[in-house]
Coordinates of N, CA and C in Angstrom, one line a residue:
Chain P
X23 N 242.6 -3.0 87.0 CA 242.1 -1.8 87.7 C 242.9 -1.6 88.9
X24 N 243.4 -0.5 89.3 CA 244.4 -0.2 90.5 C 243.7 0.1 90.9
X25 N 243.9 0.0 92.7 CA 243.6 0.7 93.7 C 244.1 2.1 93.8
X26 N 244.7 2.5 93.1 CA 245.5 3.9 93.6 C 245.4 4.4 92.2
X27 N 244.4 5.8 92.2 CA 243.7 6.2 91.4 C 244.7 7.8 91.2
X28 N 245.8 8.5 89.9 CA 246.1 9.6 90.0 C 245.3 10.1 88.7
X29 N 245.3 12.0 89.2 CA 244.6 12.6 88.1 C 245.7 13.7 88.6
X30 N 245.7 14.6 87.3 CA 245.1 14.3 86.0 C 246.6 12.7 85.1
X31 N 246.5 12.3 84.6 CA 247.5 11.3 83.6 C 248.7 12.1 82.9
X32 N 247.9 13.4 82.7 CA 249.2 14.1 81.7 C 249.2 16.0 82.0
X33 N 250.1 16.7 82.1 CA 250.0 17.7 82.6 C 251.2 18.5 81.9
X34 N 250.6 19.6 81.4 CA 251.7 20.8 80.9 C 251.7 21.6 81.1
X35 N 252.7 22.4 81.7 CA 252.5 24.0 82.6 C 253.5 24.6 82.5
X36 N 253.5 25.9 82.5 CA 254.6 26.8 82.3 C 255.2 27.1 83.8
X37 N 256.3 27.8 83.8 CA 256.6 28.0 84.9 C 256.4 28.6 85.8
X38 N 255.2 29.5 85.6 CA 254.5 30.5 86.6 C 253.2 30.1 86.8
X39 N 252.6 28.9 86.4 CA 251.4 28.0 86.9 C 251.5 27.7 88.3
X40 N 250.4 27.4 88.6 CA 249.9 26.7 89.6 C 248.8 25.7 89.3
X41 N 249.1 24.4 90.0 CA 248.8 23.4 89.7 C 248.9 22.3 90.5
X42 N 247.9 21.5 90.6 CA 247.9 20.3 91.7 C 247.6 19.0 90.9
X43 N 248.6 18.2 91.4 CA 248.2 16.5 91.2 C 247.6 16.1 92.5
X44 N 246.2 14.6 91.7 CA 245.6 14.1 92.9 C 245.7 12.7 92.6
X45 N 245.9 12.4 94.3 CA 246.2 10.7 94.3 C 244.8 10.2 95.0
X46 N 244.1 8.9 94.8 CA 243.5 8.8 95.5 C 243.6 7.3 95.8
X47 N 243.5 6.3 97.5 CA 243.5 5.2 97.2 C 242.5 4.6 98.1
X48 N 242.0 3.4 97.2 CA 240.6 3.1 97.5 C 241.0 1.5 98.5
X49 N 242.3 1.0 98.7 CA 242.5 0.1 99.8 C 242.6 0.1 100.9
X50 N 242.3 1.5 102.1 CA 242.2 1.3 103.2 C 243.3 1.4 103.8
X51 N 244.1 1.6 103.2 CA 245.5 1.7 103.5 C 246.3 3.5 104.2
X52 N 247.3 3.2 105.6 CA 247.1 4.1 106.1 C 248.7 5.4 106.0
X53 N 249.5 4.8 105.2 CA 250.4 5.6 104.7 C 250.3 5.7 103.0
X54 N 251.0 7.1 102.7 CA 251.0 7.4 101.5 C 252.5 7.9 100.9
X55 N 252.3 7.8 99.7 CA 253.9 8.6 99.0 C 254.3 9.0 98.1
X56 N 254.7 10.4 97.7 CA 254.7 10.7 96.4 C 256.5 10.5 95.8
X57 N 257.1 9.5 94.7 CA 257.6 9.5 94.2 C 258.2 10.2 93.0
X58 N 259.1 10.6 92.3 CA 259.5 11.1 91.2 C 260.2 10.0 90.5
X59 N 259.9 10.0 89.1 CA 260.3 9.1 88.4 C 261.3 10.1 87.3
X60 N 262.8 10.3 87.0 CA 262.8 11.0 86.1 C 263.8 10.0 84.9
X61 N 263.5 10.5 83.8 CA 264.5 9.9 82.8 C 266.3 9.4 83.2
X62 N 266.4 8.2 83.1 CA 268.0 8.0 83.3 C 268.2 8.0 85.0
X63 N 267.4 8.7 85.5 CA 267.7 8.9 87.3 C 267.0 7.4 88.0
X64 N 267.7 7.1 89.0 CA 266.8 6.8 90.4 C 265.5 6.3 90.7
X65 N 264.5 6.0 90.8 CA 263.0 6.6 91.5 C 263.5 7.4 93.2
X66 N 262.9 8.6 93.2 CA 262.9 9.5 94.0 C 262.2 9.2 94.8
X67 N 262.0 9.1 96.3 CA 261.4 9.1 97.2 C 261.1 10.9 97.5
X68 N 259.7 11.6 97.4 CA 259.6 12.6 97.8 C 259.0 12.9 99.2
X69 N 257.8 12.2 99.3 CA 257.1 12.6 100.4 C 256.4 11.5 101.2
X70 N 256.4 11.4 102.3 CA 256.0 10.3 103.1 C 254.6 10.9 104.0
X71 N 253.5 10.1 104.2 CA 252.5 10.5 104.8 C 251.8 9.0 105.6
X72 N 252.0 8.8 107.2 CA 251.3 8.0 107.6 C 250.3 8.9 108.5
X73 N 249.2 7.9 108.6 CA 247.8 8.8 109.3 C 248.2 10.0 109.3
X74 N 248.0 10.2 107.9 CA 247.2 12.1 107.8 C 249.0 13.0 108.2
X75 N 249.7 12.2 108.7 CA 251.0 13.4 109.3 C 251.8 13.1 108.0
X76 N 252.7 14.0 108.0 CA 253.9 14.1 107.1 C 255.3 13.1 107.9
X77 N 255.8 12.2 107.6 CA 257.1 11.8 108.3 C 258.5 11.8 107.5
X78 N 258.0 12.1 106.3 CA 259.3 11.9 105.6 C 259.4 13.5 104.7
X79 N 260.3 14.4 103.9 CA 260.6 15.1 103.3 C 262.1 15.1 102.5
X80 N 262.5 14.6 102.0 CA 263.4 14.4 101.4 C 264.0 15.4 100.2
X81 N 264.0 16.9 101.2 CA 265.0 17.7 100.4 C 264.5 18.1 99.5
X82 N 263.2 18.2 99.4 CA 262.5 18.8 98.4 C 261.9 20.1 98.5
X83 N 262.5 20.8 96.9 CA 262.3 22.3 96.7 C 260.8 22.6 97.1
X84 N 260.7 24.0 97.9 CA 259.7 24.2 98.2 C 258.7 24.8 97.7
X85 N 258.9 24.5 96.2 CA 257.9 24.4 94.5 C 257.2 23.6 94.5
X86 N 257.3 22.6 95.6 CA 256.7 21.1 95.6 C 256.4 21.3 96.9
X87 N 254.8 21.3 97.2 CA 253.7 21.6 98.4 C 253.1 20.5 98.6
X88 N 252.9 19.5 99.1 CA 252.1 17.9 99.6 C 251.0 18.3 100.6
X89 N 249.9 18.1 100.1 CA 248.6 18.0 101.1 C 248.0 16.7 101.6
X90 N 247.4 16.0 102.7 CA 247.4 14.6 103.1 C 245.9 14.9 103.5
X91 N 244.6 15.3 103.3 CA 243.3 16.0 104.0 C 243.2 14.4 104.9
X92 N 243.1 13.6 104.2 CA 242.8 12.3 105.2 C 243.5 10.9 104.7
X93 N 243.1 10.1 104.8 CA 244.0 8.5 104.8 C 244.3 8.3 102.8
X94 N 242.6 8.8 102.9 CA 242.8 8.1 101.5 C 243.1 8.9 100.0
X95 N 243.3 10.0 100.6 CA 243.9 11.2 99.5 C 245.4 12.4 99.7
X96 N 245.5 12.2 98.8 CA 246.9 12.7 98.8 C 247.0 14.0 97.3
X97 N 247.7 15.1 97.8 CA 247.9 16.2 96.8 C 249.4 16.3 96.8
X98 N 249.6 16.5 95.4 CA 251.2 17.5 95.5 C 250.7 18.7 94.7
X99 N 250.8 19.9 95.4 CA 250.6 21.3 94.8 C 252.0 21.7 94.0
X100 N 251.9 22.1 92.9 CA 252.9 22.7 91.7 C 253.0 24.3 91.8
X101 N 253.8 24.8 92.2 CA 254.5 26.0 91.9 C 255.8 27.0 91.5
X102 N 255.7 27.7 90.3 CA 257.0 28.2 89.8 C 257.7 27.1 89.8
X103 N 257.2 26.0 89.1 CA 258.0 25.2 88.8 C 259.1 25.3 87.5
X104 N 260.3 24.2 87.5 CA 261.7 24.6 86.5 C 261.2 23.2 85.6
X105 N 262.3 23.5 84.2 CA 262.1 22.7 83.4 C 262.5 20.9 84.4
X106 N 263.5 20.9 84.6 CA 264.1 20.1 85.0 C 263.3 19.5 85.8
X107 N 262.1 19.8 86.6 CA 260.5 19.6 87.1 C 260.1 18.0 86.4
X108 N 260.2 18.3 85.0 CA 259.4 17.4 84.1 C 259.8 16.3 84.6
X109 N 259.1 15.1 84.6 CA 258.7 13.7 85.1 C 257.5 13.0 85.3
X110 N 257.6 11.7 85.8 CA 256.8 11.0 86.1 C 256.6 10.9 87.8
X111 N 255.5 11.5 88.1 CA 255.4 11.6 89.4 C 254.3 10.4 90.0
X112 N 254.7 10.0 90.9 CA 254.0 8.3 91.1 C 253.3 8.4 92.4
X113 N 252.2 8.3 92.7 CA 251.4 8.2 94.5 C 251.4 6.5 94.6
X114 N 251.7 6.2 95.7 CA 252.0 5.0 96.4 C 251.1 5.0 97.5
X115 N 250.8 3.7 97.7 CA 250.1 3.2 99.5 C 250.8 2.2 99.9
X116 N 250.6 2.4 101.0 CA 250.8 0.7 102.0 C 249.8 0.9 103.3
X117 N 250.2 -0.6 103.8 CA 249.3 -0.7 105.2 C 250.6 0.0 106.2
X118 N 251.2 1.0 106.0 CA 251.5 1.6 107.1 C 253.0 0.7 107.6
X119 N 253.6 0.8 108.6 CA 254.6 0.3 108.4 C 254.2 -1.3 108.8
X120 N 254.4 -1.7 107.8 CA 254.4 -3.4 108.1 C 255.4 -4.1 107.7
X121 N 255.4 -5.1 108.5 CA 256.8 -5.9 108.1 C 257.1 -6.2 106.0
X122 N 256.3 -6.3 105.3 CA 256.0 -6.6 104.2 C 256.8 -5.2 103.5
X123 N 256.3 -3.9 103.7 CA 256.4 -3.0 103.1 C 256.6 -2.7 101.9
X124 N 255.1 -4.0 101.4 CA 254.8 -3.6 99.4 C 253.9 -2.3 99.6
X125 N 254.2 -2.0 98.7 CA 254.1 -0.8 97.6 C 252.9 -1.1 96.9
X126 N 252.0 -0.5 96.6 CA 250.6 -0.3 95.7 C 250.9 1.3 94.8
X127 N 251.2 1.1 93.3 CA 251.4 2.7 92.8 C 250.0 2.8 92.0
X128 N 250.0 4.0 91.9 CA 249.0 4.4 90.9 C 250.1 4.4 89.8
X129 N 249.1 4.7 88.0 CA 249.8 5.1 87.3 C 250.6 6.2 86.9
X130 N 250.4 7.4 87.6 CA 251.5 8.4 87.4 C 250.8 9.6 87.0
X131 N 251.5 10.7 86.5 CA 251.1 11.5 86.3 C 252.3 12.3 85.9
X132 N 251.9 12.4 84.2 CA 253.3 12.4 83.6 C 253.4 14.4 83.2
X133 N 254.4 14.9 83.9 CA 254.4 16.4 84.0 C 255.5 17.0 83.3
X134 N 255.2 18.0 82.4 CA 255.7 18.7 81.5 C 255.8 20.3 82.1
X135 N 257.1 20.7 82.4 CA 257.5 22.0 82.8 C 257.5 22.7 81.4
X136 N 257.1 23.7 80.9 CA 257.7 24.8 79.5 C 258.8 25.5 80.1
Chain Z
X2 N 273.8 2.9 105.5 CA 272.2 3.2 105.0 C 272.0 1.9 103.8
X3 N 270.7 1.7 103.8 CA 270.3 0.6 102.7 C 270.3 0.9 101.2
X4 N 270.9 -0.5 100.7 CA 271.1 -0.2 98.9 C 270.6 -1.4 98.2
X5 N 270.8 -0.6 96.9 CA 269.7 -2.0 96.2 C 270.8 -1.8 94.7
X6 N 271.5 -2.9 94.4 CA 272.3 -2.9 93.1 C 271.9 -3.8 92.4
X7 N 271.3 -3.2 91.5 CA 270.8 -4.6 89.8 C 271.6 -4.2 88.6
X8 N 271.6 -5.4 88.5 CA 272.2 -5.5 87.2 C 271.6 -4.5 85.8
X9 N 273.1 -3.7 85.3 CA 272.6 -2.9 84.4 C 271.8 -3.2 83.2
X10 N 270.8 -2.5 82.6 CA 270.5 -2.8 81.2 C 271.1 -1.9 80.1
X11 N 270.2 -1.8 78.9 CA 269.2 -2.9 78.5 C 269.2 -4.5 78.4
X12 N 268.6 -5.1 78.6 CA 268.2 -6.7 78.1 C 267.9 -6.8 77.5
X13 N 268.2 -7.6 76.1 CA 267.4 -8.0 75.1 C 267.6 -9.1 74.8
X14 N 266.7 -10.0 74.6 CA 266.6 -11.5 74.4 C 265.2 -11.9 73.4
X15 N 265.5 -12.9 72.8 CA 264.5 -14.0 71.7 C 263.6 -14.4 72.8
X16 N 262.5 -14.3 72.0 CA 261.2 -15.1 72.8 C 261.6 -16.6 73.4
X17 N 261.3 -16.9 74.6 CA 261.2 -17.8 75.0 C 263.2 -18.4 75.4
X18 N 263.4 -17.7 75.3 CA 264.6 -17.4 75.9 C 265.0 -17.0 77.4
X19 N 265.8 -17.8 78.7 CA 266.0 -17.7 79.9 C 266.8 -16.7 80.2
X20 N 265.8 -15.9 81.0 CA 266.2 -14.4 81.8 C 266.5 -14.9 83.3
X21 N 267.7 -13.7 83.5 CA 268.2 -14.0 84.6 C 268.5 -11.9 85.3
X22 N 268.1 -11.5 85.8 CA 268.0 -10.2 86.3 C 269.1 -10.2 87.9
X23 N 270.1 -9.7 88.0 CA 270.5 -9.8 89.5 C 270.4 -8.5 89.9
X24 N 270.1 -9.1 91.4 CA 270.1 -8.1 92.8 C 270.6 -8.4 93.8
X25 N 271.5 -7.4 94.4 CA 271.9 -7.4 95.1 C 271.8 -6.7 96.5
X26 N 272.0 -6.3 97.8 CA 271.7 -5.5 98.9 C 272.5 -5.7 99.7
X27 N 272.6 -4.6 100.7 CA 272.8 -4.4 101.7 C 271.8 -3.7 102.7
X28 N 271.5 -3.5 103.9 CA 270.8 -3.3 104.8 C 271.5 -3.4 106.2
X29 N 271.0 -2.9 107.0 CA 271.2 -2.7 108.4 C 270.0 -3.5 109.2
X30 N 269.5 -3.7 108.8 CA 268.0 -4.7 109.5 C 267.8 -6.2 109.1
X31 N 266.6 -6.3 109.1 CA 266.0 -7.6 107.9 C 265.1 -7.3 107.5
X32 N 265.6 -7.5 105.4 CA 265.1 -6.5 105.3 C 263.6 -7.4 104.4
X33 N 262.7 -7.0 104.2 CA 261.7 -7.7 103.5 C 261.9 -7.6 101.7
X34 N 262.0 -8.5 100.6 CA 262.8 -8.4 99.2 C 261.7 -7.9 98.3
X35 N 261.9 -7.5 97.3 CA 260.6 -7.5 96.3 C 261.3 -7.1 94.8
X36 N 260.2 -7.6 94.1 CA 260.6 -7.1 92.3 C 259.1 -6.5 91.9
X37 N 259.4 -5.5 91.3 CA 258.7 -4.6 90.7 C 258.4 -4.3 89.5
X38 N 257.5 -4.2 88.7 CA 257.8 -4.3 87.1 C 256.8 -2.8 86.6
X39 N 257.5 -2.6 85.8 CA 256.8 -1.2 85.4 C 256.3 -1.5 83.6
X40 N 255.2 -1.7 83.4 CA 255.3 -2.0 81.9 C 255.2 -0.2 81.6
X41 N 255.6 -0.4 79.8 CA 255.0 1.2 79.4 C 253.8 1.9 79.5
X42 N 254.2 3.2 80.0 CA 253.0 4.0 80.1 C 252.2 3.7 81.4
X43 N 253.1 3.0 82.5 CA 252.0 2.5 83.2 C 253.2 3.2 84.8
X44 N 252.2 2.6 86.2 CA 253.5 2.6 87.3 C 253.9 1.4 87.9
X45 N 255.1 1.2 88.6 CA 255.3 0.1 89.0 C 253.9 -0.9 89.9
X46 N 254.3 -2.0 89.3 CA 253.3 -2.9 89.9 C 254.1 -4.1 90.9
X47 N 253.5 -4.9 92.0 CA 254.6 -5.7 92.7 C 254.5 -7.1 91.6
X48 N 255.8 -7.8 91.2 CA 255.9 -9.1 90.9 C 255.6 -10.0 91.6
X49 N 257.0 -9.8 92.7 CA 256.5 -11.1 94.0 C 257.7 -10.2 94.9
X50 N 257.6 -11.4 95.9 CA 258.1 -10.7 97.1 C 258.5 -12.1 98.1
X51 N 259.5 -11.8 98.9 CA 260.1 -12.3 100.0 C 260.3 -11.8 101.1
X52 N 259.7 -12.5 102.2 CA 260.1 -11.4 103.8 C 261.4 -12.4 104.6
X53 N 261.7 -13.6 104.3 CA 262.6 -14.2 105.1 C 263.8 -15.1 104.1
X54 N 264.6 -15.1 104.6 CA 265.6 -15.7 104.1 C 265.1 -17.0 103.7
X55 N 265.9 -17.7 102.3 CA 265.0 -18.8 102.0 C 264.1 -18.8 101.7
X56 N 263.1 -18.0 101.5 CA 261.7 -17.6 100.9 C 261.9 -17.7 99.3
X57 N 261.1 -18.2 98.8 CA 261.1 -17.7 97.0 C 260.0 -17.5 96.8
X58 N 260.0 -16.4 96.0 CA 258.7 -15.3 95.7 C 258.4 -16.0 94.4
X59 N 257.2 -16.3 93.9 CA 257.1 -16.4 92.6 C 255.6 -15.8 92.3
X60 N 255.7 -15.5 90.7 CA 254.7 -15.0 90.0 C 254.7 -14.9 88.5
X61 N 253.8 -15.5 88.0 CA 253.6 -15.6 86.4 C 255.0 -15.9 85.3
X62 N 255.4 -16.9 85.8 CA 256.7 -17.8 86.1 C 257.6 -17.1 86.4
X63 N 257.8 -15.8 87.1 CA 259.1 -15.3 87.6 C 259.3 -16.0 88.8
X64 N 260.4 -15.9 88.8 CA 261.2 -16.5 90.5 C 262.3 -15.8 90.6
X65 N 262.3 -15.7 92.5 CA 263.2 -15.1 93.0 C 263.5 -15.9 94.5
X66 N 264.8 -16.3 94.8 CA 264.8 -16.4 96.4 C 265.6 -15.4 97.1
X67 N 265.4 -15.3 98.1 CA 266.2 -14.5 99.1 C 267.1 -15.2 99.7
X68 N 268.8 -15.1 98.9 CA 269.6 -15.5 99.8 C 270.5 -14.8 100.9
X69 N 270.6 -14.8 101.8 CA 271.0 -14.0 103.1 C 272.4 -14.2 102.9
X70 N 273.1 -15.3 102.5 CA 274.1 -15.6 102.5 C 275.3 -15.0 101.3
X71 N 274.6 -14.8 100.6 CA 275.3 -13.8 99.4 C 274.5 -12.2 99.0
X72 N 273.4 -12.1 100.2 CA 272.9 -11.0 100.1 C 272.0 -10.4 98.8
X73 N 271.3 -11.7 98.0 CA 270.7 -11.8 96.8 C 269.0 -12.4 96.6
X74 N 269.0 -11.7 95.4 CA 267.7 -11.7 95.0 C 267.1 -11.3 94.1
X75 N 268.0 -12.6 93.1 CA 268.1 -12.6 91.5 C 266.6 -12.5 91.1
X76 N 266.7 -12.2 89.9 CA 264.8 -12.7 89.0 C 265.2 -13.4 88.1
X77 N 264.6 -14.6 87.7 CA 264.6 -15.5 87.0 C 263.1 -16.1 86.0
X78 N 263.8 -16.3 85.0 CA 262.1 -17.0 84.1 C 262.9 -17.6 83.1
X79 N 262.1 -19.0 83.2 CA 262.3 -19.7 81.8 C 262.1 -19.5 80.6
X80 N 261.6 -19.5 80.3 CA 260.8 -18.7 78.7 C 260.0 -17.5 79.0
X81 N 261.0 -16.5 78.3 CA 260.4 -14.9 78.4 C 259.6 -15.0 77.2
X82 N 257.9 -13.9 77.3 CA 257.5 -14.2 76.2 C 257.9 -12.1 76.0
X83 N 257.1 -12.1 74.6 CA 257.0 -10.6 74.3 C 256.8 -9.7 75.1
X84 N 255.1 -10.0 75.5 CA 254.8 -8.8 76.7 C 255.4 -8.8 78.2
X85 N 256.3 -9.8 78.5 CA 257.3 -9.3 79.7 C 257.9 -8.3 79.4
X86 N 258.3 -7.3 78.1 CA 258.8 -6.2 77.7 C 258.4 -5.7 79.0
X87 N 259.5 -4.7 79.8 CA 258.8 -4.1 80.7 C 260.5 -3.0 81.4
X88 N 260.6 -2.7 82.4 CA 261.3 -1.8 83.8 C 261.3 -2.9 84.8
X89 N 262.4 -3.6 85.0 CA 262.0 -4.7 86.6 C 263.0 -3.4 87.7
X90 N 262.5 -3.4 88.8 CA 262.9 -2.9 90.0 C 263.3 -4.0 91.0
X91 N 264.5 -3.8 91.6 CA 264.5 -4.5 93.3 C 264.7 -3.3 93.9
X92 N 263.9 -4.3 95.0 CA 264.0 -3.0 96.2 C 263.5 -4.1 97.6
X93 N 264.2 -3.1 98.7 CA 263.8 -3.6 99.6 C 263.1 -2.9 100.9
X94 N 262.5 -3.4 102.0 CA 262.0 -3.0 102.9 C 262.4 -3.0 104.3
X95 N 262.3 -2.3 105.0 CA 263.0 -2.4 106.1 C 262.2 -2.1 107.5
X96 N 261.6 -3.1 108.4 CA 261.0 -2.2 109.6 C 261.0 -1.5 110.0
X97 N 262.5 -1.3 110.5 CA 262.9 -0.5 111.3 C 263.2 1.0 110.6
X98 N 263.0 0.7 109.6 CA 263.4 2.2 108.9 C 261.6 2.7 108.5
X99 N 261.2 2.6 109.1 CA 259.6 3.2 108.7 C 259.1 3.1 107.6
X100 N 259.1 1.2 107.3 CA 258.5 1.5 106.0 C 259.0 1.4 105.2
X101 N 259.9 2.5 105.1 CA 260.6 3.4 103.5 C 261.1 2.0 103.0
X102 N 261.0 2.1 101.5 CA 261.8 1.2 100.6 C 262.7 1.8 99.7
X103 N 263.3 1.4 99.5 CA 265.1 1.7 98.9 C 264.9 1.1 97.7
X104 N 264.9 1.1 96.5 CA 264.9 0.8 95.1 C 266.4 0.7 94.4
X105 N 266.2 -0.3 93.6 CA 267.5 -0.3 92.5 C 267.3 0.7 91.2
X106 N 268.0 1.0 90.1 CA 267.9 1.6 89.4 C 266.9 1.1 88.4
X107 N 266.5 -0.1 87.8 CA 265.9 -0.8 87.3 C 266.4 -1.0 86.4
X108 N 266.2 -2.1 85.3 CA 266.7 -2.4 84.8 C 265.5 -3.3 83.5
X109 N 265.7 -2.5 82.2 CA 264.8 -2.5 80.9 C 265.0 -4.0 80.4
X110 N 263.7 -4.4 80.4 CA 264.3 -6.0 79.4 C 263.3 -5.7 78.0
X111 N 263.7 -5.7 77.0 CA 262.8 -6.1 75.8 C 263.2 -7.7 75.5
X112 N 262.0 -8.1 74.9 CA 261.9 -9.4 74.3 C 261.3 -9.2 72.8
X113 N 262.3 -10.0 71.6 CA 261.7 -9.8 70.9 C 261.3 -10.8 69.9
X114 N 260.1 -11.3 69.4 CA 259.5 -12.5 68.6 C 260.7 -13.0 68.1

């Protein structure tokens, strides 16, 4: 059972949807992060969230909207999104910057552009 | 800026057969080590982890140390069984850099009966 709970698991939308993924984590933990996982690529660092602020943005199209309401929840809002979109998108926790800086993921939330 | 180089895949090895995964880094700090394992359908989960030079991380017979000295932080296991099928990740951490972790490309091992 993970601490870091994503909905919905599987997602298909066209390019003129709107649509949100939700992360949720139940460890108390006070930074967050949404990741891109795509075929053949990298893992993508997208978005960085300690206490509720945004600190990180890494160049990401502004089709991709991140909400932080409080510690333990995290949104990425979907719009006019492109094929090339499609992936595995991953919400992460930690205790914030600590010397350790492991990683807690949920399982993902696997997203299909048309 | 910090990097994380593992050894390319795929892997593929006989059950119970010795795996050897390498990683490499560089960093500007000190950095804290880790391996990551992503089985299918699932997200990465931590294996083990090192914060100081000389440290060996171990879990569910994997091992890894942190050597400073060649800048490594291989994964190792004696007998791989089937379900280690999996994605291993290194990556590392860094204080001074808020956090953020830096990941390698990962690298696929199948094992097969």
């Amino acid at each position: 059972e993970t601490g870091v709970t994503q909905t919905p698991r599987h997602l298909v939308m066209g390019m003129t949807n709107k649509k949100s993924l939700k992360c949720e984590q139940h460890l108390g933990h006070n930074a967050m992060y949404w990741y891109k996982q795509s075929a053949k690529k990298p893992l993508e660092l997208m978005f960085v969230y300690s206490l509720e602020e945004r600190v990180e943005n890494n160049s990401v199209p502004s089709r991709f909207s991140p909400e932080c309401p409080n510690s333990s929840h995290l949104f990425l809002h979907l719009h006019t999104l492109q094929p090339e979109d499609s992936a595995l998108y991953l919400c992460a926790s930690s205790q914030g910057w600590t010397a350790t800086g492991e990683l807690f993921f949920g399982e993902g939330s696997r997203l299909t552009v048309l | 800026g910090d990097s994380v180089t593992q050894m390319e895949g795929p892997v593929t090895l006989s059950e119970e057969a010795f795996l050897t995964i390498n990683c490499t880094y560089t960093a500007t700090g000190y950095p804290s080590l880790f391996w990551y394992v992503q089985y299918p359908g699932e997200g990465l989960q931590l294996l083990l982890k090192a914060t100081k030079a000389d440290d060996k991380g171990s879990n569910k017979g994997f091992e890894a140390t942190y050597r400073k000295e060649t800048t490594s932080f291989h994964l190792e296991k004696g007998s791989v069984q089937v379900s280690d099928s999996a994605v291993y990740f290194c990556a590392l951490s860094v204080l001074t850099n808020a956090g953020k972790s830096t990941f390698g490309d990962g690298t696929t091992l199948t094992v097969k009966p």
